[in-house]
Amino acid sequence: MNWKRKANAAVKELTGFQITRAGKAEAGAGSAARGAGRAPAVAADDLVRLPADPRSDRLLTAPIFILSPVRSGSTLLRAMLNAHPMLHAPHELHVRRLSVGLTTPLAARAMEALGHNQADLEHLLWDRVLHRELVRSGKAHIVDKTPANAFAHRRIATCWPDARFVFLLRHPASIATSWHEASPDRRTPREAALDALRYMKAVERARADLPGLTLRYEDLTADPEAETRRICDFLGIPWEPVMLAYGEQTVVQKGLGDWKDKIRSGKVQEGRALPRPEEIPEELRPMSRTWGYLDGDESR
């Protein structure tokens, strides 16, 4: 069979192609697809449970999560918190989408013998990623502000039973307008309103389920010192004036947070005027009432 290898090598040298048995090529393609392809699905809800031994299962202590809809000022709040010498608030981390695959029955049995299911292993991974980021920052507390975390608030609270939550609200109509303006070629104004409403409902469910501090974007931009003092009191840390002039951002990229000119300015900018009651889309009126921006026919 040596002559076949020599012939194949000569063909490859002359043409850049090589001859491979059909079955072997298909198997190789499948292996490559598995290696570079789809990640395993995140663990099912029925596998999610509290850490068996929080002292050994978790490296982080009391991580902080900002739960907010899209386009609600969470990047501004993140930047202000990150300016604090005790708080590390990196760009959106999306750790809830990091999954762990038990690719063989033997691996599953081995992890089961250690007391771990897939959700346990994912929680260990999430905790390790955030802890490494915190340690590298040299600060005391980590803050994650990924808006989609609102859809997984129960799992986050289960992963870190000592987690602390800050809820950031904004006028629903302002959120919808900003969401449309962020990608006008992808969403009509009504599509933006309905899509943003999913996030608002998730945040409201989280507020009903979890203890925490609620802020409004409009208050944060109108009186940033008073609101950041409220946050520091909630977190049990001293207030720092540097939070009001947060400076240049190292990551300004679509998909990891806001990337518009306001956030690039390095300081708090005045928010847009609140919409009049008649300007609020019908689908957003119930949430506007729930959040106190609309009372009957009166705006907040």
PDB file of C-alpha atoms in Angstrom:
ATOM      1  CA  MET A   1       0.000   0.000   0.000  1.00  0.00           C
ATOM      2  CA  ASN A   2       3.048   2.227   0.174  1.00  0.00           C
ATOM      3  CA  TRP A   3       2.764   3.036  -3.541  1.00  0.00           C
ATOM      4  CA  LYS A   4      -0.732   4.461  -2.958  1.00  0.00           C
ATOM      5  CA  ARG A   5       0.576   6.853  -0.345  1.00  0.00           C
ATOM      6  CA  LYS A   6       3.423   7.892  -2.663  1.00  0.00           C
ATOM      7  CA  ALA A   7       1.003   8.405  -5.568  1.00  0.00           C
ATOM      8  CA  ASN A   8      -1.367  10.426  -3.387  1.00  0.00           C
ATOM      9  CA  ALA A   9       1.522  12.566  -2.150  1.00  0.00           C
ATOM     10  CA  ALA A  10       2.589  13.253  -5.741  1.00  0.00           C
ATOM     11  CA  VAL A  11      -0.964  14.204  -6.753  1.00  0.00           C
ATOM     12  CA  LYS A  12      -1.239  16.514  -3.729  1.00  0.00           C
ATOM     13  CA  GLU A  13       2.091  18.172  -4.553  1.00  0.00           C
ATOM     14  CA  LEU A  14       1.130  18.765  -8.189  1.00  0.00           C
ATOM     15  CA  THR A  15      -2.531  19.757  -7.788  1.00  0.00           C
ATOM     16  CA  GLY A  16      -3.078  20.679  -4.150  1.00  0.00           C
ATOM     17  CA  PHE A  17      -5.696  17.916  -3.836  1.00  0.00           C
ATOM     18  CA  GLN A  18      -5.500  14.491  -2.242  1.00  0.00           C
ATOM     19  CA  ILE A  19      -7.531  11.316  -2.664  1.00  0.00           C
ATOM     20  CA  THR A  20      -9.466  10.139   0.417  1.00  0.00           C
ATOM     21  CA  ARG A  21     -11.726   7.147   0.846  1.00  0.00           C
ATOM     22  CA  ALA A  22     -15.373   8.329   0.739  1.00  0.00           C
ATOM     23  CA  GLY A  23     -16.415   6.895   4.099  1.00  0.00           C
ATOM     24  CA  LYS A  24     -13.373   8.285   5.852  1.00  0.00           C
ATOM     25  CA  ALA A  25     -13.921  11.742   4.347  1.00  0.00           C
ATOM     26  CA  GLU A  26     -17.532  11.847   5.536  1.00  0.00           C
ATOM     27  CA  ALA A  27     -16.514  10.766   9.026  1.00  0.00           C
ATOM     28  CA  GLY A  28     -13.794  13.377   9.118  1.00  0.00           C
ATOM     29  CA  ALA A  29     -16.208  16.067   8.025  1.00  0.00           C
ATOM     30  CA  GLY A  30     -18.601  15.043  10.784  1.00  0.00           C
ATOM     31  CA  SER A  31     -15.835  15.210  13.376  1.00  0.00           C
ATOM     32  CA  ALA A  32     -14.809  18.653  12.192  1.00  0.00           C
ATOM     33  CA  ALA A  33     -18.407  19.851  12.369  1.00  0.00           C
ATOM     34  CA  ARG A  34     -18.729  18.578  15.909  1.00  0.00           C
ATOM     35  CA  GLY A  35     -15.434  20.169  16.915  1.00  0.00           C
ATOM     36  CA  ALA A  36     -16.242  23.611  15.493  1.00  0.00           C
ATOM     37  CA  GLY A  37     -20.027  23.442  15.407  1.00  0.00           C
ATOM     38  CA  ARG A  38     -23.014  23.664  17.648  1.00  0.00           C
ATOM     39  CA  ALA A  39     -22.535  23.929  21.386  1.00  0.00           C
ATOM     40  CA  PRO A  40     -24.606  21.669  23.628  1.00  0.00           C
ATOM     41  CA  ALA A  41     -27.880  23.117  24.826  1.00  0.00           C
ATOM     42  CA  VAL A  42     -27.896  24.790  28.224  1.00  0.00           C
ATOM     43  CA  ALA A  43     -29.147  22.442  30.932  1.00  0.00           C
ATOM     44  CA  ALA A  44     -32.878  21.933  31.303  1.00  0.00           C
ATOM     45  CA  ASP A  45     -34.704  23.720  34.107  1.00  0.00           C
ATOM     46  CA  ASP A  46     -35.389  20.497  36.003  1.00  0.00           C
ATOM     47  CA  LEU A  47     -31.636  20.022  36.504  1.00  0.00           C
ATOM     48  CA  VAL A  48     -31.118  23.429  38.117  1.00  0.00           C
ATOM     49  CA  ARG A  49     -30.511  23.331  41.867  1.00  0.00           C
ATOM     50  CA  LEU A  50     -28.734  25.202  44.635  1.00  0.00           C
ATOM     51  CA  PRO A  51     -25.011  24.547  45.134  1.00  0.00           C
ATOM     52  CA  ALA A  52     -24.459  21.523  47.353  1.00  0.00           C
ATOM     53  CA  ASP A  53     -21.686  23.299  49.269  1.00  0.00           C
ATOM     54  CA  PRO A  54     -21.556  27.043  48.505  1.00  0.00           C
ATOM     55  CA  ARG A  55     -18.224  27.471  50.295  1.00  0.00           C
ATOM     56  CA  SER A  56     -16.456  25.069  47.953  1.00  0.00           C
ATOM     57  CA  ASP A  57     -18.712  25.291  44.897  1.00  0.00           C
ATOM     58  CA  ARG A  58     -18.510  29.072  44.500  1.00  0.00           C
ATOM     59  CA  LEU A  59     -15.489  31.351  44.261  1.00  0.00           C
ATOM     60  CA  LEU A  60     -17.557  34.537  43.957  1.00  0.00           C
ATOM     61  CA  THR A  61     -19.161  36.216  46.949  1.00  0.00           C
ATOM     62  CA  ALA A  62     -22.345  38.247  46.423  1.00  0.00           C
ATOM     63  CA  PRO A  63     -22.008  39.109  42.714  1.00  0.00           C
ATOM     64  CA  ILE A  64     -24.103  42.049  41.515  1.00  0.00           C
ATOM     65  CA  PHE A  65     -26.489  41.847  38.560  1.00  0.00           C
ATOM     66  CA  ILE A  66     -28.179  44.776  36.825  1.00  0.00           C
ATOM     67  CA  LEU A  67     -31.465  43.501  35.424  1.00  0.00           C
ATOM     68  CA  SER A  68     -32.935  45.831  32.834  1.00  0.00           C
ATOM     69  CA  PRO A  69     -34.588  45.871  29.418  1.00  0.00           C
ATOM     70  CA  VAL A  70     -32.559  46.669  26.330  1.00  0.00           C
ATOM     71  CA  ARG A  71     -31.889  50.381  25.676  1.00  0.00           C
ATOM     72  CA  SER A  72     -32.649  51.349  29.260  1.00  0.00           C
ATOM     73  CA  GLY A  73     -29.349  52.997  30.174  1.00  0.00           C
ATOM     74  CA  SER A  74     -27.653  49.903  31.551  1.00  0.00           C
ATOM     75  CA  THR A  75     -24.363  50.666  29.793  1.00  0.00           C
ATOM     76  CA  LEU A  76     -24.331  54.121  31.363  1.00  0.00           C
ATOM     77  CA  LEU A  77     -24.983  52.614  34.791  1.00  0.00           C
ATOM     78  CA  ARG A  78     -22.333  49.953  34.178  1.00  0.00           C
ATOM     79  CA  ALA A  79     -19.772  52.600  33.251  1.00  0.00           C
ATOM     80  CA  MET A  80     -20.553  54.660  36.354  1.00  0.00           C
ATOM     81  CA  LEU A  81     -20.246  51.620  38.610  1.00  0.00           C
ATOM     82  CA  ASN A  82     -17.056  50.485  36.932  1.00  0.00           C
ATOM     83  CA  ALA A  83     -15.473  53.843  37.753  1.00  0.00           C
ATOM     84  CA  HIS A  84     -15.798  52.982  41.453  1.00  0.00           C
ATOM     85  CA  PRO A  85     -12.511  51.615  42.831  1.00  0.00           C
ATOM     86  CA  MET A  86     -14.324  48.669  44.451  1.00  0.00           C
ATOM     87  CA  LEU A  87     -16.582  47.663  41.532  1.00  0.00           C
ATOM     88  CA  HIS A  88     -15.610  45.859  38.340  1.00  0.00           C
ATOM     89  CA  ALA A  89     -18.366  46.121  35.741  1.00  0.00           C
ATOM     90  CA  PRO A  90     -17.107  44.759  32.406  1.00  0.00           C
ATOM     91  CA  HIS A  91     -19.015  44.678  29.127  1.00  0.00           C
ATOM     92  CA  GLU A  92     -21.962  42.304  28.707  1.00  0.00           C
ATOM     93  CA  LEU A  93     -20.734  38.795  29.464  1.00  0.00           C
ATOM     94  CA  HIS A  94     -23.642  36.518  28.440  1.00  0.00           C
ATOM     95  CA  VAL A  95     -22.479  33.781  30.799  1.00  0.00           C
ATOM     96  CA  ARG A  96     -25.956  32.240  30.934  1.00  0.00           C
ATOM     97  CA  ARG A  97     -25.331  31.030  27.380  1.00  0.00           C
ATOM     98  CA  LEU A  98     -22.162  29.140  28.341  1.00  0.00           C
ATOM     99  CA  SER A  99     -23.052  25.455  28.318  1.00  0.00           C
ATOM    100  CA  VAL A 100     -21.308  22.231  29.257  1.00  0.00           C
ATOM    101  CA  GLY A 101     -21.558  19.049  27.215  1.00  0.00           C
ATOM    102  CA  LEU A 102     -21.339  15.544  28.653  1.00  0.00           C
ATOM    103  CA  THR A 103     -20.388  13.986  25.353  1.00  0.00           C
ATOM    104  CA  THR A 104     -20.220  10.339  26.426  1.00  0.00           C
ATOM    105  CA  PRO A 105     -22.202   8.191  28.858  1.00  0.00           C
ATOM    106  CA  LEU A 106     -18.942   7.517  30.695  1.00  0.00           C
ATOM    107  CA  ALA A 107     -18.386  11.235  31.285  1.00  0.00           C
ATOM    108  CA  ALA A 108     -21.955  11.588  32.538  1.00  0.00           C
ATOM    109  CA  ARG A 109     -21.513   8.667  34.945  1.00  0.00           C
ATOM    110  CA  ALA A 110     -18.211  10.056  36.182  1.00  0.00           C
ATOM    111  CA  MET A 111     -19.727  13.469  36.920  1.00  0.00           C
ATOM    112  CA  GLU A 112     -22.766  11.858  38.541  1.00  0.00           C
ATOM    113  CA  ALA A 113     -20.449   9.925  40.848  1.00  0.00           C
ATOM    114  CA  LEU A 114     -18.995  13.304  41.918  1.00  0.00           C
ATOM    115  CA  GLY A 115     -22.490  14.657  42.527  1.00  0.00           C
ATOM    116  CA  HIS A 116     -22.666  16.904  39.444  1.00  0.00           C
ATOM    117  CA  ASN A 117     -25.293  17.142  36.745  1.00  0.00           C
ATOM    118  CA  GLN A 118     -25.041  19.370  33.667  1.00  0.00           C
ATOM    119  CA  ALA A 119     -26.528  22.411  35.413  1.00  0.00           C
ATOM    120  CA  ASP A 120     -24.083  22.059  38.316  1.00  0.00           C
ATOM    121  CA  LEU A 121     -21.155  22.018  35.914  1.00  0.00           C
ATOM    122  CA  GLU A 122     -22.460  25.052  34.045  1.00  0.00           C
ATOM    123  CA  HIS A 123     -22.779  26.928  37.319  1.00  0.00           C
ATOM    124  CA  LEU A 124     -19.196  26.062  38.176  1.00  0.00           C
ATOM    125  CA  LEU A 125     -18.140  27.387  34.761  1.00  0.00           C
ATOM    126  CA  TRP A 126     -20.153  30.612  35.094  1.00  0.00           C
ATOM    127  CA  ASP A 127     -18.741  31.239  38.552  1.00  0.00           C
ATOM    128  CA  ARG A 128     -15.186  30.565  37.406  1.00  0.00           C
ATOM    129  CA  VAL A 129     -15.446  32.922  34.411  1.00  0.00           C
ATOM    130  CA  LEU A 130     -16.780  35.785  36.523  1.00  0.00           C
ATOM    131  CA  HIS A 131     -14.319  35.120  39.341  1.00  0.00           C
ATOM    132  CA  ARG A 132     -11.348  35.145  36.965  1.00  0.00           C
ATOM    133  CA  GLU A 133     -12.530  38.454  35.523  1.00  0.00           C
ATOM    134  CA  LEU A 134     -12.878  39.908  39.012  1.00  0.00           C
ATOM    135  CA  VAL A 135      -9.467  38.703  40.170  1.00  0.00           C
ATOM    136  CA  ARG A 136      -7.785  40.161  37.091  1.00  0.00           C
ATOM    137  CA  SER A 137      -9.426  43.518  37.776  1.00  0.00           C
ATOM    138  CA  GLY A 138      -7.994  43.717  41.287  1.00  0.00           C
ATOM    139  CA  LYS A 139     -11.326  44.988  42.629  1.00  0.00           C
ATOM    140  CA  ALA A 140     -13.656  43.654  45.314  1.00  0.00           C
ATOM    141  CA  HIS A 141     -17.026  43.107  43.586  1.00  0.00           C
ATOM    142  CA  ILE A 142     -18.149  42.170  40.085  1.00  0.00           C
ATOM    143  CA  VAL A 143     -21.170  43.605  38.274  1.00  0.00           C
ATOM    144  CA  ASP A 144     -22.820  41.966  35.244  1.00  0.00           C
ATOM    145  CA  LYS A 145     -25.400  43.961  33.308  1.00  0.00           C
ATOM    146  CA  THR A 146     -26.360  41.697  30.374  1.00  0.00           C
ATOM    147  CA  PRO A 147     -30.041  42.571  29.615  1.00  0.00           C
ATOM    148  CA  ALA A 148     -30.914  38.999  28.613  1.00  0.00           C
ATOM    149  CA  ASN A 149     -30.091  37.891  32.181  1.00  0.00           C
ATOM    150  CA  ALA A 150     -33.625  38.981  33.055  1.00  0.00           C
ATOM    151  CA  PHE A 151     -34.912  35.913  31.206  1.00  0.00           C
ATOM    152  CA  ALA A 152     -32.797  33.681  33.470  1.00  0.00           C
ATOM    153  CA  HIS A 153     -33.143  35.539  36.767  1.00  0.00           C
ATOM    154  CA  ARG A 154     -34.317  32.491  38.697  1.00  0.00           C
ATOM    155  CA  ARG A 155     -31.389  30.419  37.515  1.00  0.00           C
ATOM    156  CA  ILE A 156     -28.923  33.191  38.331  1.00  0.00           C
ATOM    157  CA  ALA A 157     -30.388  33.481  41.817  1.00  0.00           C
ATOM    158  CA  THR A 158     -30.097  29.702  42.205  1.00  0.00           C
ATOM    159  CA  CYS A 159     -26.504  29.652  40.982  1.00  0.00           C
ATOM    160  CA  TRP A 160     -25.528  32.461  43.385  1.00  0.00           C
ATOM    161  CA  PRO A 161     -27.928  32.442  46.372  1.00  0.00           C
ATOM    162  CA  ASP A 162     -26.171  35.532  47.758  1.00  0.00           C
ATOM    163  CA  ALA A 163     -26.399  37.532  44.519  1.00  0.00           C
ATOM    164  CA  ARG A 164     -27.547  41.143  44.712  1.00  0.00           C
ATOM    165  CA  PHE A 165     -29.868  42.677  42.125  1.00  0.00           C
ATOM    166  CA  VAL A 166     -30.301  46.213  40.837  1.00  0.00           C
ATOM    167  CA  PHE A 167     -33.367  46.753  38.613  1.00  0.00           C
ATOM    168  CA  LEU A 168     -33.091  49.579  36.095  1.00  0.00           C
ATOM    169  CA  LEU A 169     -36.331  50.869  34.536  1.00  0.00           C
ATOM    170  CA  ARG A 170     -36.995  53.409  31.816  1.00  0.00           C
ATOM    171  CA  HIS A 171     -40.144  54.755  30.203  1.00  0.00           C
ATOM    172  CA  PRO A 172     -41.367  51.886  28.002  1.00  0.00           C
ATOM    173  CA  ALA A 173     -42.021  54.151  25.018  1.00  0.00           C
ATOM    174  CA  SER A 174     -38.519  55.614  25.257  1.00  0.00           C
ATOM    175  CA  ILE A 175     -37.067  52.100  25.364  1.00  0.00           C
ATOM    176  CA  ALA A 176     -39.026  51.105  22.260  1.00  0.00           C
ATOM    177  CA  THR A 177     -37.989  54.228  20.350  1.00  0.00           C
ATOM    178  CA  SER A 178     -34.325  53.714  21.220  1.00  0.00           C
ATOM    179  CA  TRP A 179     -34.518  50.023  20.291  1.00  0.00           C
ATOM    180  CA  HIS A 180     -35.922  50.928  16.871  1.00  0.00           C
ATOM    181  CA  GLU A 181     -33.290  53.631  16.348  1.00  0.00           C
ATOM    182  CA  ALA A 182     -30.508  51.168  17.196  1.00  0.00           C
ATOM    183  CA  SER A 183     -31.355  49.020  14.140  1.00  0.00           C
ATOM    184  CA  PRO A 184     -34.037  50.746  12.020  1.00  0.00           C
ATOM    185  CA  ASP A 185     -33.380  48.396   9.100  1.00  0.00           C
ATOM    186  CA  ARG A 186     -34.123  45.351  11.276  1.00  0.00           C
ATOM    187  CA  ARG A 187     -37.217  46.445  13.228  1.00  0.00           C
ATOM    188  CA  THR A 188     -40.191  48.634  12.500  1.00  0.00           C
ATOM    189  CA  PRO A 189     -41.288  50.852  15.411  1.00  0.00           C
ATOM    190  CA  ARG A 190     -44.032  48.378  16.323  1.00  0.00           C
ATOM    191  CA  GLU A 191     -41.695  45.375  16.089  1.00  0.00           C
ATOM    192  CA  ALA A 192     -39.223  47.211  18.316  1.00  0.00           C
ATOM    193  CA  ALA A 193     -41.967  47.923  20.853  1.00  0.00           C
ATOM    194  CA  LEU A 194     -43.095  44.288  20.968  1.00  0.00           C
ATOM    195  CA  ASP A 195     -39.563  42.931  21.156  1.00  0.00           C
ATOM    196  CA  ALA A 196     -38.556  45.367  23.907  1.00  0.00           C
ATOM    197  CA  LEU A 197     -41.750  44.507  25.783  1.00  0.00           C
ATOM    198  CA  ARG A 198     -40.465  40.930  26.179  1.00  0.00           C
ATOM    199  CA  TYR A 199     -37.515  42.293  28.151  1.00  0.00           C
ATOM    200  CA  MET A 200     -39.731  44.597  30.197  1.00  0.00           C
ATOM    201  CA  LYS A 201     -41.989  41.707  31.194  1.00  0.00           C
ATOM    202  CA  ALA A 202     -38.961  39.602  32.144  1.00  0.00           C
ATOM    203  CA  VAL A 203     -37.596  42.407  34.323  1.00  0.00           C
ATOM    204  CA  GLU A 204     -40.985  42.837  35.981  1.00  0.00           C
ATOM    205  CA  ARG A 205     -41.144  39.096  36.736  1.00  0.00           C
ATOM    206  CA  ALA A 206     -37.673  39.346  38.264  1.00  0.00           C
ATOM    207  CA  ARG A 207     -38.728  42.320  40.387  1.00  0.00           C
ATOM    208  CA  ALA A 208     -41.662  40.273  41.692  1.00  0.00           C
ATOM    209  CA  ASP A 209     -39.457  37.247  42.461  1.00  0.00           C
ATOM    210  CA  LEU A 210     -36.292  38.804  43.871  1.00  0.00           C
ATOM    211  CA  PRO A 211     -35.300  41.409  46.449  1.00  0.00           C
ATOM    212  CA  GLY A 212     -33.249  44.299  45.167  1.00  0.00           C
ATOM    213  CA  LEU A 213     -32.956  48.011  44.460  1.00  0.00           C
ATOM    214  CA  THR A 214     -35.051  49.654  41.724  1.00  0.00           C
ATOM    215  CA  LEU A 215     -33.751  52.692  39.819  1.00  0.00           C
ATOM    216  CA  ARG A 216     -35.115  54.761  36.961  1.00  0.00           C
ATOM    217  CA  TYR A 217     -32.973  55.899  34.050  1.00  0.00           C
ATOM    218  CA  GLU A 218     -34.640  59.290  34.122  1.00  0.00           C
ATOM    219  CA  ASP A 219     -33.659  59.792  37.777  1.00  0.00           C
ATOM    220  CA  LEU A 220     -30.120  58.558  37.100  1.00  0.00           C
ATOM    221  CA  THR A 221     -29.571  61.133  34.350  1.00  0.00           C
ATOM    222  CA  ALA A 222     -31.367  63.941  36.219  1.00  0.00           C
ATOM    223  CA  ASP A 223     -29.552  63.486  39.551  1.00  0.00           C
ATOM    224  CA  PRO A 224     -26.675  61.032  39.099  1.00  0.00           C
ATOM    225  CA  GLU A 225     -25.121  61.776  42.474  1.00  0.00           C
ATOM    226  CA  ALA A 226     -28.270  61.002  44.439  1.00  0.00           C
ATOM    227  CA  GLU A 227     -28.903  57.773  42.521  1.00  0.00           C
ATOM    228  CA  THR A 228     -25.335  56.503  42.707  1.00  0.00           C
ATOM    229  CA  ARG A 229     -25.376  57.224  46.439  1.00  0.00           C
ATOM    230  CA  ARG A 230     -28.492  55.043  46.700  1.00  0.00           C
ATOM    231  CA  ILE A 231     -26.671  52.242  44.904  1.00  0.00           C
ATOM    232  CA  CYS A 232     -23.611  52.492  47.116  1.00  0.00           C
ATOM    233  CA  ASP A 233     -25.799  52.434  50.237  1.00  0.00           C
ATOM    234  CA  PHE A 234     -27.537  49.324  48.908  1.00  0.00           C
ATOM    235  CA  LEU A 235     -24.200  47.626  48.214  1.00  0.00           C
ATOM    236  CA  GLY A 236     -22.651  48.721  51.508  1.00  0.00           C
ATOM    237  CA  ILE A 237     -19.731  50.582  49.959  1.00  0.00           C
ATOM    238  CA  PRO A 238     -18.672  54.246  50.194  1.00  0.00           C
ATOM    239  CA  TRP A 239     -19.800  56.641  47.474  1.00  0.00           C
ATOM    240  CA  GLU A 240     -17.084  57.956  45.151  1.00  0.00           C
ATOM    241  CA  PRO A 241     -17.384  61.193  43.130  1.00  0.00           C
ATOM    242  CA  VAL A 242     -15.446  59.604  40.262  1.00  0.00           C
ATOM    243  CA  MET A 243     -18.641  57.705  39.419  1.00  0.00           C
ATOM    244  CA  LEU A 244     -20.060  60.908  37.931  1.00  0.00           C
ATOM    245  CA  ALA A 245     -17.316  61.224  35.285  1.00  0.00           C
ATOM    246  CA  TYR A 246     -16.708  57.628  34.265  1.00  0.00           C
ATOM    247  CA  GLY A 247     -14.287  58.358  31.411  1.00  0.00           C
ATOM    248  CA  GLU A 248     -13.468  56.605  28.160  1.00  0.00           C
ATOM    249  CA  GLN A 249     -14.805  53.075  27.677  1.00  0.00           C
ATOM    250  CA  THR A 250     -12.449  50.306  26.637  1.00  0.00           C
ATOM    251  CA  VAL A 251     -15.207  48.213  24.997  1.00  0.00           C
ATOM    252  CA  VAL A 252     -17.758  50.092  22.898  1.00  0.00           C
ATOM    253  CA  GLN A 253     -19.189  47.454  20.584  1.00  0.00           C
ATOM    254  CA  LYS A 254     -22.658  46.514  19.407  1.00  0.00           C
ATOM    255  CA  GLY A 255     -23.808  43.333  21.137  1.00  0.00           C
ATOM    256  CA  LEU A 256     -21.665  43.989  24.220  1.00  0.00           C
ATOM    257  CA  GLY A 257     -23.383  47.192  25.321  1.00  0.00           C
ATOM    258  CA  ASP A 258     -24.196  50.658  24.014  1.00  0.00           C
ATOM    259  CA  TRP A 259     -21.880  52.050  21.348  1.00  0.00           C
ATOM    260  CA  LYS A 260     -23.491  55.433  20.649  1.00  0.00           C
ATOM    261  CA  ASP A 261     -21.976  58.892  21.073  1.00  0.00           C
ATOM    262  CA  LYS A 262     -23.584  59.551  24.459  1.00  0.00           C
ATOM    263  CA  ILE A 263     -21.757  56.661  26.138  1.00  0.00           C
ATOM    264  CA  ARG A 264     -18.514  57.654  24.384  1.00  0.00           C
ATOM    265  CA  SER A 265     -18.664  61.100  25.962  1.00  0.00           C
ATOM    266  CA  GLY A 266     -17.414  59.766  29.298  1.00  0.00           C
ATOM    267  CA  LYS A 267     -19.959  61.632  31.411  1.00  0.00           C
ATOM    268  CA  VAL A 268     -23.678  61.533  32.136  1.00  0.00           C
ATOM    269  CA  GLN A 269     -25.805  63.149  29.430  1.00  0.00           C
ATOM    270  CA  GLU A 270     -29.332  64.468  29.773  1.00  0.00           C
ATOM    271  CA  GLY A 271     -31.980  61.910  28.816  1.00  0.00           C
ATOM    272  CA  ARG A 272     -34.535  62.470  26.071  1.00  0.00           C
ATOM    273  CA  ALA A 273     -37.835  64.139  26.953  1.00  0.00           C
ATOM    274  CA  LEU A 274     -40.516  61.781  28.201  1.00  0.00           C
ATOM    275  CA  PRO A 275     -43.188  60.938  25.626  1.00  0.00           C
ATOM    276  CA  ARG A 276     -46.625  62.441  26.050  1.00  0.00           C
ATOM    277  CA  PRO A 277     -49.403  60.013  27.060  1.00  0.00           C
ATOM    278  CA  GLU A 278     -50.895  60.026  23.571  1.00  0.00           C
ATOM    279  CA  GLU A 279     -47.503  59.048  22.111  1.00  0.00           C
ATOM    280  CA  ILE A 280     -47.299  55.783  24.077  1.00  0.00           C
ATOM    281  CA  PRO A 281     -48.095  52.756  21.859  1.00  0.00           C
ATOM    282  CA  GLU A 282     -51.158  50.855  23.011  1.00  0.00           C
ATOM    283  CA  GLU A 283     -49.170  47.654  23.659  1.00  0.00           C
ATOM    284  CA  LEU A 284     -46.874  49.561  26.046  1.00  0.00           C
ATOM    285  CA  ARG A 285     -49.550  51.355  28.049  1.00  0.00           C
ATOM    286  CA  PRO A 286     -50.092  48.559  30.632  1.00  0.00           C
ATOM    287  CA  MET A 287     -46.361  48.385  31.424  1.00  0.00           C
ATOM    288  CA  SER A 288     -46.183  52.180  31.532  1.00  0.00           C
ATOM    289  CA  ARG A 289     -48.868  52.097  34.232  1.00  0.00           C
ATOM    290  CA  THR A 290     -47.175  49.265  36.123  1.00  0.00           C
ATOM    291  CA  TRP A 291     -43.910  51.203  36.232  1.00  0.00           C
ATOM    292  CA  GLY A 292     -45.586  54.438  37.254  1.00  0.00           C
ATOM    293  CA  TYR A 293     -45.078  56.374  34.042  1.00  0.00           C
ATOM    294  CA  LEU A 294     -48.777  56.549  33.214  1.00  0.00           C
ATOM    295  CA  ASP A 295     -51.642  57.052  35.639  1.00  0.00           C
ATOM    296  CA  GLY A 296     -54.967  56.979  33.865  1.00  0.00           C
ATOM    297  CA  ASP A 297     -54.479  59.598  31.177  1.00  0.00           C
ATOM    298  CA  GLU A 298     -51.626  61.309  33.022  1.00  0.00           C
ATOM    299  CA  SER A 299     -47.915  60.739  32.337  1.00  0.00           C
ATOM    300  CA  ARG A 300     -45.392  60.374  35.152  1.00  0.00           C
TER     301      ARG A 300
END
